[in-house]
Short mmCIF file of C-alpha atoms and ligand atoms in Angstrom, two decimals:
data_model
loop_
_atom_site.label_atom_id
_atom_site.label_comp_id
_atom_site.label_asym_id
_atom_site.label_seq_id
_atom_site.Cartn_x
_atom_site.Cartn_y
_atom_site.Cartn_z
CA MET A 1 241.11 451.04 115.69
CA SER A 2 243.00 448.92 113.18
CA VAL A 3 246.79 449.00 113.09
CA ALA A 4 248.88 448.99 109.93
CA LEU A 5 251.95 446.85 110.50
CA ASP A 6 254.89 447.71 108.30
CA LEU A 7 255.17 444.19 106.88
CA ALA A 8 257.86 445.12 104.36
CA ASP A 9 260.14 446.28 107.19
CA ILE A 10 259.53 443.52 109.77
CA GLN A 11 261.71 440.41 109.44
CA GLY A 12 259.53 437.56 108.26
CA THR A 13 259.80 435.12 111.11
CA VAL A 14 257.93 437.48 113.44
CA LEU A 15 254.55 437.23 111.78
CA ARG A 16 254.73 434.24 109.50
CA ASN A 17 254.46 430.57 110.35
CA ARG A 18 257.16 428.27 109.15
CA PRO A 19 256.24 425.80 106.38
CA MET A 20 255.18 422.25 107.16
CA PRO A 21 257.21 420.11 106.66
CA TYR A 22 260.17 422.37 107.44
CA PHE A 23 263.94 422.21 107.18
CA GLY A 24 266.00 424.85 108.91
CA ALA A 25 269.39 425.76 110.27
CA TYR A 26 270.83 428.18 112.76
CA LEU A 27 274.32 429.49 111.97
CA LEU A 28 275.98 431.27 114.88
CA PHE A 29 278.81 433.75 114.31
CA ARG A 30 281.28 435.64 116.46
CA VAL A 31 282.13 439.24 115.57
CA ASP A 32 285.92 439.64 115.35
CA ASP A 33 286.09 442.99 113.68
CA ALA A 34 283.32 445.61 113.52
CA ASP A 35 284.03 447.08 110.09
CA GLY A 36 284.57 443.69 108.48
CA ALA A 37 281.41 442.27 110.08
CA LYS A 38 279.34 445.26 108.97
CA ALA A 39 280.56 444.89 105.40
CA LEU A 40 279.50 441.22 105.46
CA ILE A 41 276.09 442.05 106.95
CA ARG A 42 275.56 444.64 104.19
CA ARG A 43 276.15 441.85 101.67
CA LEU A 44 273.51 439.72 103.36
CA ILE A 45 270.78 442.37 103.69
CA PRO A 46 269.31 441.97 100.15
CA HIS A 47 268.68 438.30 100.99
CA VAL A 48 266.89 438.88 104.31
CA ASP A 49 263.15 438.23 104.02
CA SER A 50 260.44 440.50 105.36
CA ALA A 51 256.98 439.47 106.55
CA GLN A 52 255.72 440.74 103.20
CA ASP A 53 258.07 438.51 101.19
CA TRP A 54 257.08 435.51 103.24
CA ASP A 55 254.20 434.21 101.13
CA ASP A 56 256.21 434.57 97.97
CA PRO A 57 259.87 434.10 98.80
CA ALA A 58 262.14 434.26 95.80
CA ASP A 59 263.91 430.99 96.57
CA GLU A 60 261.20 429.19 98.52
CA ALA A 61 263.25 429.71 101.66
CA TRP A 62 263.74 432.44 104.21
CA ILE A 63 266.70 434.09 105.89
CA ASN A 64 266.50 436.13 109.07
CA ILE A 65 269.28 437.65 111.14
CA VAL A 66 269.55 438.38 114.88
CA PHE A 67 272.06 439.87 117.32
CA THR A 68 273.01 439.23 120.92
CA CYS A 69 273.70 442.19 123.15
CA GLU A 70 277.43 441.57 122.93
CA GLY A 71 277.02 441.43 119.16
CA LEU A 72 275.51 444.93 119.09
CA ARG A 73 278.38 446.15 121.27
CA ARG A 74 280.99 444.61 119.02
CA LEU A 75 279.40 446.26 115.99
CA GLY A 76 280.12 449.51 117.77
CA LEU A 77 276.73 450.45 119.21
CA ALA A 78 277.31 453.20 121.78
CA GLU A 79 277.27 451.99 125.38
CA ASP A 80 274.59 454.49 126.44
CA ILE A 81 272.27 452.94 123.84
CA VAL A 82 273.20 449.38 124.85
CA GLU A 83 272.40 450.28 128.46
CA GLY A 84 268.84 451.12 127.42
CA PHE A 85 268.05 447.57 126.28
CA PRO A 86 266.05 445.32 128.64
CA ILE A 87 268.11 443.79 131.45
CA GLU A 88 267.31 440.22 130.36
CA PHE A 89 268.79 440.90 126.92
CA ARG A 90 271.82 442.71 128.33
CA GLN A 91 272.63 439.98 130.83
CA GLY A 92 272.08 437.13 128.40
CA MET A 93 270.08 434.00 129.15
CA ALA A 94 272.81 432.06 130.95
CA ALA A 95 273.02 434.77 133.61
CA ARG A 96 269.28 434.39 134.20
CA LYS A 97 269.61 430.70 135.14
CA ALA A 98 268.39 430.97 138.73
CA TYR A 99 265.17 432.71 137.71
CA LEU A 100 264.59 430.51 134.65
CA GLY A 101 265.18 427.28 136.57
CA ASP A 102 268.21 426.21 134.54
CA VAL A 103 269.71 424.21 137.36
CA GLY A 104 271.37 420.80 137.72
CA ALA A 105 271.81 419.17 134.32
CA SER A 106 270.26 422.30 132.72
CA ASP A 107 272.91 424.61 134.19
CA PRO A 108 274.59 426.76 131.52
CA GLU A 109 277.95 425.21 132.43
CA HIS A 110 276.73 422.09 130.56
CA TRP A 111 275.22 423.89 127.56
CA ASP A 112 276.49 422.91 124.14
CA MET A 113 275.09 425.91 122.26
CA PRO A 114 277.46 428.90 122.22
CA HIS A 115 276.07 431.62 124.48
CA GLY A 116 277.00 434.52 126.69
CA ARG A 117 279.64 437.19 126.23
CA VAL A 118 282.15 435.05 124.42
CA GLY A 119 279.56 432.85 122.71
CA PHE A 120 277.81 434.00 119.58
CA HIS A 121 277.04 437.53 118.45
CA VAL A 122 275.18 437.19 115.18
CA GLY A 123 272.69 434.46 114.31
CA LEU A 124 271.50 433.56 110.85
CA PHE A 125 268.28 431.52 110.64
CA VAL A 126 267.18 429.74 107.51
CA MET A 127 263.83 428.01 107.14
CA ALA A 128 262.62 426.18 104.03
CA PRO A 129 260.03 423.63 102.89
CA SER A 130 262.69 421.21 101.58
CA GLN A 131 266.25 420.27 102.36
CA ALA A 132 267.44 421.35 98.91
CA ALA A 133 265.86 424.81 99.28
CA ARG A 134 267.38 425.12 102.75
CA ASP A 135 270.84 424.22 101.50
CA ASP A 136 270.62 426.65 98.56
CA LYS A 137 269.61 429.48 100.88
CA LEU A 138 272.24 428.53 103.44
CA ALA A 139 274.87 428.70 100.74
CA ILE A 140 273.74 432.26 99.95
CA GLY A 141 273.83 433.23 103.63
CA HIS A 142 277.13 431.57 104.20
CA ALA A 143 278.67 433.12 101.11
CA ALA A 144 277.63 436.55 102.40
CA LEU A 145 278.53 436.19 106.07
CA GLY A 146 281.10 433.45 106.19
CA ALA A 147 283.39 434.33 103.34
CA GLY A 148 285.30 437.33 104.54
CA HIS A 149 287.06 438.98 107.40
CA GLY A 150 285.06 440.03 110.46
CA LEU A 151 282.81 437.11 111.37
CA THR A 152 283.73 433.56 112.45
CA LEU A 153 281.26 430.68 112.42
CA VAL A 154 281.14 429.26 115.97
CA GLY A 155 278.11 426.99 115.84
CA ARG A 156 275.56 425.35 113.60
CA LEU A 157 272.32 423.66 114.52
CA ASP A 158 270.11 421.92 111.98
CA VAL A 159 266.40 421.54 112.65
CA GLY A 160 263.68 419.74 110.74
CA VAL A 161 260.36 418.11 111.36
CA PRO A 162 260.63 414.35 111.98
CA PRO A 163 258.95 412.09 109.38
CA THR A 164 256.01 411.65 111.76
CA LEU A 165 255.33 415.42 111.47
CA ARG A 166 255.22 415.41 115.29
CA GLU A 167 257.67 416.66 117.89
CA HIS A 168 259.80 413.99 119.61
CA PHE A 169 257.35 413.09 122.41
CA GLY A 170 254.86 412.32 119.65
CA PHE A 171 252.57 415.37 119.87
CA ALA A 172 251.37 417.43 116.93
CA ASP A 173 252.62 420.98 117.54
CA GLY A 174 252.17 424.46 116.14
CA ILE A 175 248.39 424.60 116.49
CA SER A 176 247.65 427.49 118.86
CA ARG A 177 249.10 430.98 118.60
CA PRO A 178 247.92 434.50 119.36
CA PHE A 179 246.34 436.61 116.63
CA ILE A 180 248.09 439.95 116.20
CA GLU A 181 246.33 443.17 115.33
CA GLY A 182 247.30 444.17 111.80
CA GLU A 183 248.61 440.77 110.65
CA GLY A 184 245.73 440.43 108.18
CA GLY A 185 242.58 438.30 108.28
CA SER A 186 240.64 437.74 111.49
CA PRO A 187 241.15 435.59 114.60
CA LEU A 188 240.15 431.93 114.53
CA PRO A 189 237.91 430.59 117.30
CA GLY A 190 240.04 430.21 120.45
CA GLN A 191 242.62 432.82 119.49
CA GLY A 192 240.80 435.41 121.57
CA ALA A 193 240.60 439.13 120.81
CA PRO A 194 243.47 440.37 118.62
CA MET A 195 246.60 441.06 120.65
CA LYS A 196 248.06 444.55 120.47
CA ALA A 197 250.95 444.52 118.02
CA GLY A 198 253.29 446.11 120.59
CA GLU A 199 253.39 442.80 122.46
CA PHE A 200 255.39 441.34 119.60
CA VAL A 201 256.83 444.23 117.59
CA LEU A 202 258.45 447.45 118.86
CA GLY A 203 257.00 450.71 117.62
CA TYR A 204 253.35 449.84 118.25
CA GLU A 205 250.96 450.14 121.19
CA ASN A 206 251.04 447.17 123.58
CA GLU A 207 248.44 445.59 125.88
CA LEU A 208 249.25 448.17 128.57
CA GLY A 209 248.17 450.91 126.18
CA VAL A 210 251.68 452.31 125.80
CA LEU A 211 254.03 452.45 122.84
CA ALA A 212 256.57 449.62 122.93
CA THR A 213 259.93 451.28 122.31
CA GLY A 214 263.64 450.54 122.47
CA PRO A 215 266.78 452.52 123.20
CA GLY A 216 268.58 454.91 120.88
CA PRO A 217 267.24 456.21 117.59
CA GLU A 218 263.85 454.99 116.42
CA VAL A 219 265.44 453.55 113.31
CA LEU A 220 267.22 451.00 115.48
CA TRP A 221 264.19 449.52 117.25
CA ARG A 222 261.02 450.32 115.29
CA ASN A 223 259.63 447.14 113.68
CA GLY A 224 262.20 445.07 115.59
CA THR A 225 261.66 442.61 118.44
CA TYR A 226 263.34 440.07 120.73
CA ILE A 227 263.47 436.30 120.49
CA ALA A 228 264.14 433.99 123.43
CA ILE A 229 265.91 430.99 121.94
CA ARG A 230 266.05 427.74 123.92
CA LYS A 231 267.68 424.50 122.88
CA ILE A 232 265.92 421.78 124.87
CA ARG A 233 266.93 418.15 124.86
CA GLN A 234 264.05 415.67 125.16
CA ASP A 235 264.43 412.31 126.92
CA VAL A 236 261.99 410.37 124.79
CA ALA A 237 262.76 407.01 126.40
CA ALA A 238 262.00 408.40 129.86
CA PHE A 239 258.72 409.86 128.61
CA ARG A 240 257.65 406.55 127.07
CA ALA A 241 258.68 404.61 130.16
CA PHE A 242 256.70 406.99 132.36
CA LEU A 243 253.56 406.51 130.25
CA ARG A 244 253.98 402.72 130.45
CA ALA A 245 254.45 402.84 134.20
CA ASN A 246 251.26 404.84 134.59
CA GLY A 247 248.97 403.19 132.07
CA GLN A 248 248.39 399.49 131.57
CA THR A 249 246.99 399.64 128.06
CA ARG A 250 247.90 401.81 125.04
CA GLU A 251 244.64 403.69 125.55
CA GLU A 252 245.47 404.42 129.20
CA GLN A 253 248.96 405.56 128.25
CA GLU A 254 247.58 407.89 125.60
CA PHE A 255 245.14 409.27 128.16
CA VAL A 256 247.98 410.01 130.62
CA ALA A 257 249.94 411.76 127.83
CA ALA A 258 246.86 413.82 126.91
CA LYS A 259 246.30 414.82 130.55
CA MET A 260 249.92 415.98 130.84
CA MET A 261 249.77 418.03 127.63
CA GLY A 262 246.11 419.11 127.51
CA ARG A 263 245.85 417.76 123.97
CA TRP A 264 245.88 414.22 122.65
CA ARG A 265 249.03 413.40 120.74
CA SER A 266 247.05 413.89 117.53
CA GLY A 267 246.69 417.57 118.53
CA CYS A 268 242.99 417.18 119.38
CA PRO A 269 242.24 419.22 122.54
CA LEU A 270 241.03 417.38 125.64
CA ALA A 271 238.59 420.25 126.13
CA LEU A 272 236.66 419.11 123.06
CA ALA A 273 237.31 415.37 123.34
CA PRO A 274 237.54 414.61 127.08
CA THR A 275 237.55 410.80 127.04
CA ALA A 276 238.69 409.63 123.60
CA ASP A 277 240.84 411.13 120.87
CA ASP A 278 239.10 412.62 117.84
CA PRO A 279 241.84 413.16 115.22
CA SER A 280 239.24 414.26 112.65
CA LEU A 281 238.94 417.51 114.58
CA VAL A 282 242.60 418.47 114.18
CA PRO A 283 242.66 419.74 110.57
CA ASP A 284 239.55 421.87 111.24
CA LYS A 285 240.92 425.32 112.12
CA GLN A 286 237.47 426.49 113.17
CA ARG A 287 237.38 423.83 115.91
CA ASN A 288 240.87 422.64 116.86
CA ASN A 289 241.53 425.57 119.16
CA ALA A 290 237.97 426.66 119.97
CA PHE A 291 237.89 426.33 123.74
CA GLY A 292 238.32 428.13 127.04
CA TYR A 293 238.49 426.84 130.60
CA TYR A 294 236.61 429.27 132.84
CA ASP A 295 233.00 428.31 132.14
CA ASP A 296 233.19 424.63 131.26
CA ASP A 297 236.15 423.34 133.25
CA PRO A 298 237.11 425.64 136.14
CA ASP A 299 238.57 422.81 138.27
CA GLY A 300 240.46 421.15 135.45
CA ARG A 301 238.58 417.85 135.49
CA ILE A 302 238.81 417.80 131.71
CA THR A 303 242.02 419.75 131.03
CA PRO A 304 244.09 419.58 134.25
CA VAL A 305 244.96 423.04 135.59
CA GLY A 306 248.63 421.97 135.76
CA CYS A 307 248.99 420.51 132.25
CA HIS A 308 251.34 422.09 129.69
CA ILE A 309 248.95 424.04 127.49
CA ARG A 310 246.79 425.34 130.36
CA ARG A 311 249.85 426.69 132.15
CA VAL A 312 251.56 428.38 129.22
CA ASN A 313 248.34 429.92 127.94
CA PRO A 314 245.68 429.90 130.67
CA ARG A 315 243.25 431.57 128.22
CA ASP A 316 240.27 432.73 130.35
CA ALA A 317 241.09 430.55 133.39
CA LEU A 318 242.67 433.37 135.42
CA LYS A 319 239.75 435.75 134.86
CA ASP A 320 239.06 436.08 138.60
CA SER A 321 242.72 436.54 139.59
CA ILE A 322 244.89 439.64 139.54
CA THR A 323 246.99 438.21 136.70
CA ASP A 324 246.19 439.52 133.24
CA ALA A 325 247.08 436.53 131.04
CA ARG A 326 247.22 438.78 127.96
CA LEU A 327 250.38 440.41 129.32
CA HIS A 328 252.23 437.10 129.18
CA ARG A 329 251.76 435.79 125.67
CA VAL A 330 254.58 434.56 123.45
CA LEU A 331 254.68 433.79 119.75
CA ARG A 332 256.22 430.35 119.44
CA ARG A 333 258.30 428.82 116.73
CA GLY A 334 259.37 425.34 117.84
CA SER A 335 261.60 423.29 115.55
CA ALA A 336 262.69 419.72 116.21
CA TYR A 337 266.33 418.63 115.99
CA GLY A 338 267.94 415.20 116.04
CA PRO A 339 266.70 411.82 114.77
CA LEU A 340 263.58 410.09 116.07
CA LEU A 341 263.98 407.43 118.74
CA PRO A 342 262.58 404.33 117.00
CA GLU A 343 259.06 403.51 118.12
CA ASP A 344 258.72 401.36 121.25
CA VAL A 345 262.38 401.80 122.28
CA LEU A 346 262.33 402.36 126.03
CA ASP A 347 266.05 402.85 126.67
CA ASP A 348 267.88 406.07 125.99
CA ASP A 349 270.26 405.67 123.06
CA GLY A 350 272.32 408.69 124.12
CA VAL A 351 271.56 410.55 120.89
CA ASP A 352 270.87 414.27 121.22
CA ARG A 353 267.30 415.12 120.12
CA GLY A 354 264.86 417.79 121.11
CA ILE A 355 263.43 421.12 120.17
CA VAL A 356 264.77 424.58 119.45
CA LEU A 357 262.19 427.01 120.75
CA ALA A 358 262.10 430.54 119.42
CA MET A 359 259.77 432.66 121.55
CA ILE A 360 259.07 436.04 120.00
CA ASN A 361 258.25 438.84 122.45
CA ALA A 362 258.67 442.59 122.66
CA ASN A 363 259.25 442.45 126.42
CA PRO A 364 261.42 439.43 127.34
CA GLY A 365 260.93 439.87 131.10
CA ARG A 366 257.16 440.19 131.11
CA GLN A 367 256.61 437.61 128.40
CA PHE A 368 258.96 434.62 127.88
CA GLU A 369 260.78 434.84 131.22
CA PHE A 370 257.57 435.27 133.21
CA VAL A 371 255.94 432.27 131.50
CA GLN A 372 259.02 430.10 132.02
CA ALA A 373 259.61 431.07 135.68
CA GLN A 374 256.06 431.51 137.00
CA TRP A 375 253.89 429.30 134.86
CA VAL A 376 256.16 426.47 133.62
CA ASN A 377 258.36 426.10 136.70
CA ASP A 378 256.01 427.05 139.52
CA GLY A 379 252.46 426.19 140.50
CA ASP A 380 251.57 429.01 142.84
CA PHE A 381 249.38 430.82 140.30
CA ILE A 382 247.09 427.78 140.07
CA SER A 383 247.27 426.83 143.77
CA GLN A 384 249.61 423.95 143.00
CA GLY A 385 252.46 424.94 145.30
CA SER A 386 255.83 424.49 143.60
CA ARG A 387 254.59 421.82 141.19
CA SER A 388 255.90 422.46 137.68
CA ASP A 389 254.83 421.67 134.13
CA PRO A 390 254.55 417.85 133.88
CA ILE A 391 256.33 417.77 130.52
CA VAL A 392 258.86 420.62 130.45
CA GLY A 393 259.12 421.78 134.08
CA ARG A 394 262.02 421.63 136.54
CA ARG A 395 261.85 418.73 139.02
CA ASP A 396 264.14 419.80 141.84
CA ARG A 397 261.31 421.28 143.95
CA ALA A 398 258.39 418.94 143.22
CA ASP A 399 257.96 415.90 141.01
CA ASP A 400 254.29 415.06 141.02
CA PHE A 401 251.33 415.97 138.84
CA LEU A 402 247.68 416.14 139.87
CA VAL A 403 244.96 414.93 137.55
CA PRO A 404 241.64 416.19 138.92
CA ALA A 405 238.90 413.56 138.51
CA ARG A 406 235.72 412.28 140.13
CA PRO A 407 235.27 410.51 142.49
CA VAL A 408 238.99 410.84 143.36
CA ARG A 409 241.76 412.77 141.71
CA ARG A 410 244.80 410.93 140.45
CA ARG A 411 248.33 411.84 141.53
CA LEU A 412 251.18 410.85 139.27
CA THR A 413 254.44 410.72 141.20
CA GLY A 414 258.13 410.48 140.47
CA LEU A 415 258.16 412.52 137.28
CA PRO A 416 261.76 412.56 136.00
CA ASP A 417 263.36 415.38 134.00
CA PHE A 418 261.85 414.77 130.58
CA THR A 419 263.73 417.80 129.25
CA VAL A 420 267.14 419.40 129.81
CA THR A 421 268.12 422.88 128.64
CA ARG A 422 271.17 422.67 126.36
CA GLY A 423 271.45 426.32 125.38
CA GLY A 424 269.63 429.60 125.29
CA GLU A 425 269.93 433.27 124.49
CA HIS A 426 267.87 436.43 124.23
CA VAL A 427 268.48 437.96 120.80
CA PHE A 428 267.38 441.16 119.06
CA LEU A 429 265.81 440.93 115.62
CA PRO A 430 265.99 444.39 114.06
CA SER A 431 263.77 445.58 111.22
CA LEU A 432 265.28 445.71 107.75
CA THR A 433 265.73 449.46 108.18
CA GLY A 434 267.34 448.86 111.58
CA LEU A 435 269.61 446.28 110.05
CA ARG A 436 270.78 448.71 107.37
CA TRP A 437 271.41 451.32 110.05
CA LEU A 438 273.36 448.88 112.21
CA ALA A 439 275.47 447.77 109.28
CA ARG A 440 276.38 451.37 108.43
CA ALA A 441 275.89 453.91 111.14
CA ALA A 442 276.22 452.14 114.47
CA GLY A 443 279.38 453.33 116.08
CA SER A 444 280.54 455.45 113.17
C1 HEM B 1 260.38 420.18 124.95
C2 HEM B 1 259.75 421.31 125.08
C3 HEM B 1 258.35 421.56 124.61
C4 HEM B 1 257.52 420.78 123.86
C5 HEM B 1 257.79 419.39 123.27
C6 HEM B 1 256.28 421.51 123.69
C7 HEM B 1 255.18 421.02 123.00
C8 HEM B 1 253.99 421.69 122.87
C9 HEM B 1 252.82 421.16 122.24
C10 HEM B 1 252.70 419.76 121.62
C11 HEM B 1 251.84 422.10 122.30
C12 HEM B 1 250.41 421.95 121.81
C13 HEM B 1 250.23 422.35 120.39
C14 HEM B 1 249.73 423.77 120.22
O1 HEM B 1 248.92 424.25 121.01
O2 HEM B 1 250.19 424.40 119.26
C15 HEM B 1 252.42 423.26 122.95
C16 HEM B 1 251.77 424.46 123.17
C17 HEM B 1 252.38 425.56 123.71
N1 HEM B 1 253.62 425.63 124.29
FE1 HEM B 1 254.95 424.14 124.41
N2 HEM B 1 256.39 422.71 124.33
C18 HEM B 1 257.62 422.79 124.91
C19 HEM B 1 258.12 423.82 125.69
C20 HEM B 1 257.48 425.00 125.91
C21 HEM B 1 257.99 426.06 126.74
C22 HEM B 1 259.31 426.02 127.50
C23 HEM B 1 257.07 427.08 126.66
C24 HEM B 1 257.07 428.43 127.31
C25 HEM B 1 257.98 428.89 128.12
C26 HEM B 1 255.98 426.63 125.79
C27 HEM B 1 254.91 427.39 125.42
C28 HEM B 1 253.82 426.92 124.72
C29 HEM B 1 252.66 427.73 124.39
C30 HEM B 1 252.47 429.22 124.70
C31 HEM B 1 251.74 426.87 123.77
C32 HEM B 1 250.36 427.24 123.24
C33 HEM B 1 249.30 426.86 124.26
C34 HEM B 1 247.93 427.35 123.85
O3 HEM B 1 247.84 428.41 123.26
O4 HEM B 1 246.96 426.65 124.17
N3 HEM B 1 256.27 425.36 125.38
N4 HEM B 1 253.71 422.97 123.31
#
């Protein structure tokens, strides 16, 4: 049965892809005074974009607004309602560090993004197709939220696609994502059957066949959702050096990179181009994601079972296991930050660069946190012991990567930390109706 999503009430970033190229910014605020903050949020609400506005935004740019658990508290939300939110959201991401593998250099004590109880409480996200449009929209957001009593700006993070239109390790990104029931249109090959809307938006049935709900009055949670935000620093020099150490020619190095990711750096999937890149396939939406693993590649000789994309979305590969992969999907919005490391530089220049991941999910424990802890940072589910994701995984328990091949598999050893977590938070993205309610009724 088809589902009608209330697009005019759902904040735009949930269902709509960002533009390409993109220019964005995250402004992070602390709530100092509930009444003052609510008055400022009321000023901002007319500028917040819904999923319906997305294709035709008035200023060619989009504003969305989110809250941390402490932010909801400080706006005056009653404690018995706060207590009904998921534990991951209530604790905050820093407190989840042991489960999420944020250890060593990734430990929250080193994070540079404000987080936790005294960190940030309200987040304003702007996304635009040009820097000028971003700055215009930011000025509107800042004028509403930043120019008055009640909120203090405590952090700002600018994001934008590098001139290569690739993320910092050199891969094309933003190709594969789940298709959501009710979003309009029909799934592309490889997207699988439409996902139940309740996996990504509260107020709809989820993949377990139950209504995804939240605490307190329906007006607070219906058409809202959660976003797991992660600021991840990328050590581009280390990645390049690793490829050089494991491939004698450019072609061999590209092959190693493709085996680690599951796609060539062009974005072309290994599954459809096992031995040589075929960039012509990438713009073709009917083909660039049209693959599974179960029938054609059960042992991962083409797309290694431990590579990034096969871990984070095993597609049909776990069909014979007790894990239902459809219960662990996330909607990704990854945005690059920091300048590119000039091509062929093999030494770290100390400049901060990486990705800000925004993982949209209606159930942060079952979705983002499960993927991060079980699939990215562990290998048990694919009989790989404690081996982690070769690109973004933790390295304190295992640091090798297996590349199945005939006649003998290859084992890459000594993988360093290519990424370090620099910040993270679970935030709540209310609907527009929920936002109006929060800015008026909560606590009064
Ligand atoms: C530095 C960090 C990361 C980088 C550079 C990165 C890069 C990429 C790239 C290049 C792709 C392939 C393009 C595509 O399929 O759209 C991809 C896919 C994906 N990534 Fe990541 N990623 C990072 C971290 C993560 C993390 C931490 C998670 C989850 C916890 C994740 C989840 C996904 C998912 C779900 C897909 C789609 C796979 C598919 O549907 O086949 N990524 N990523």
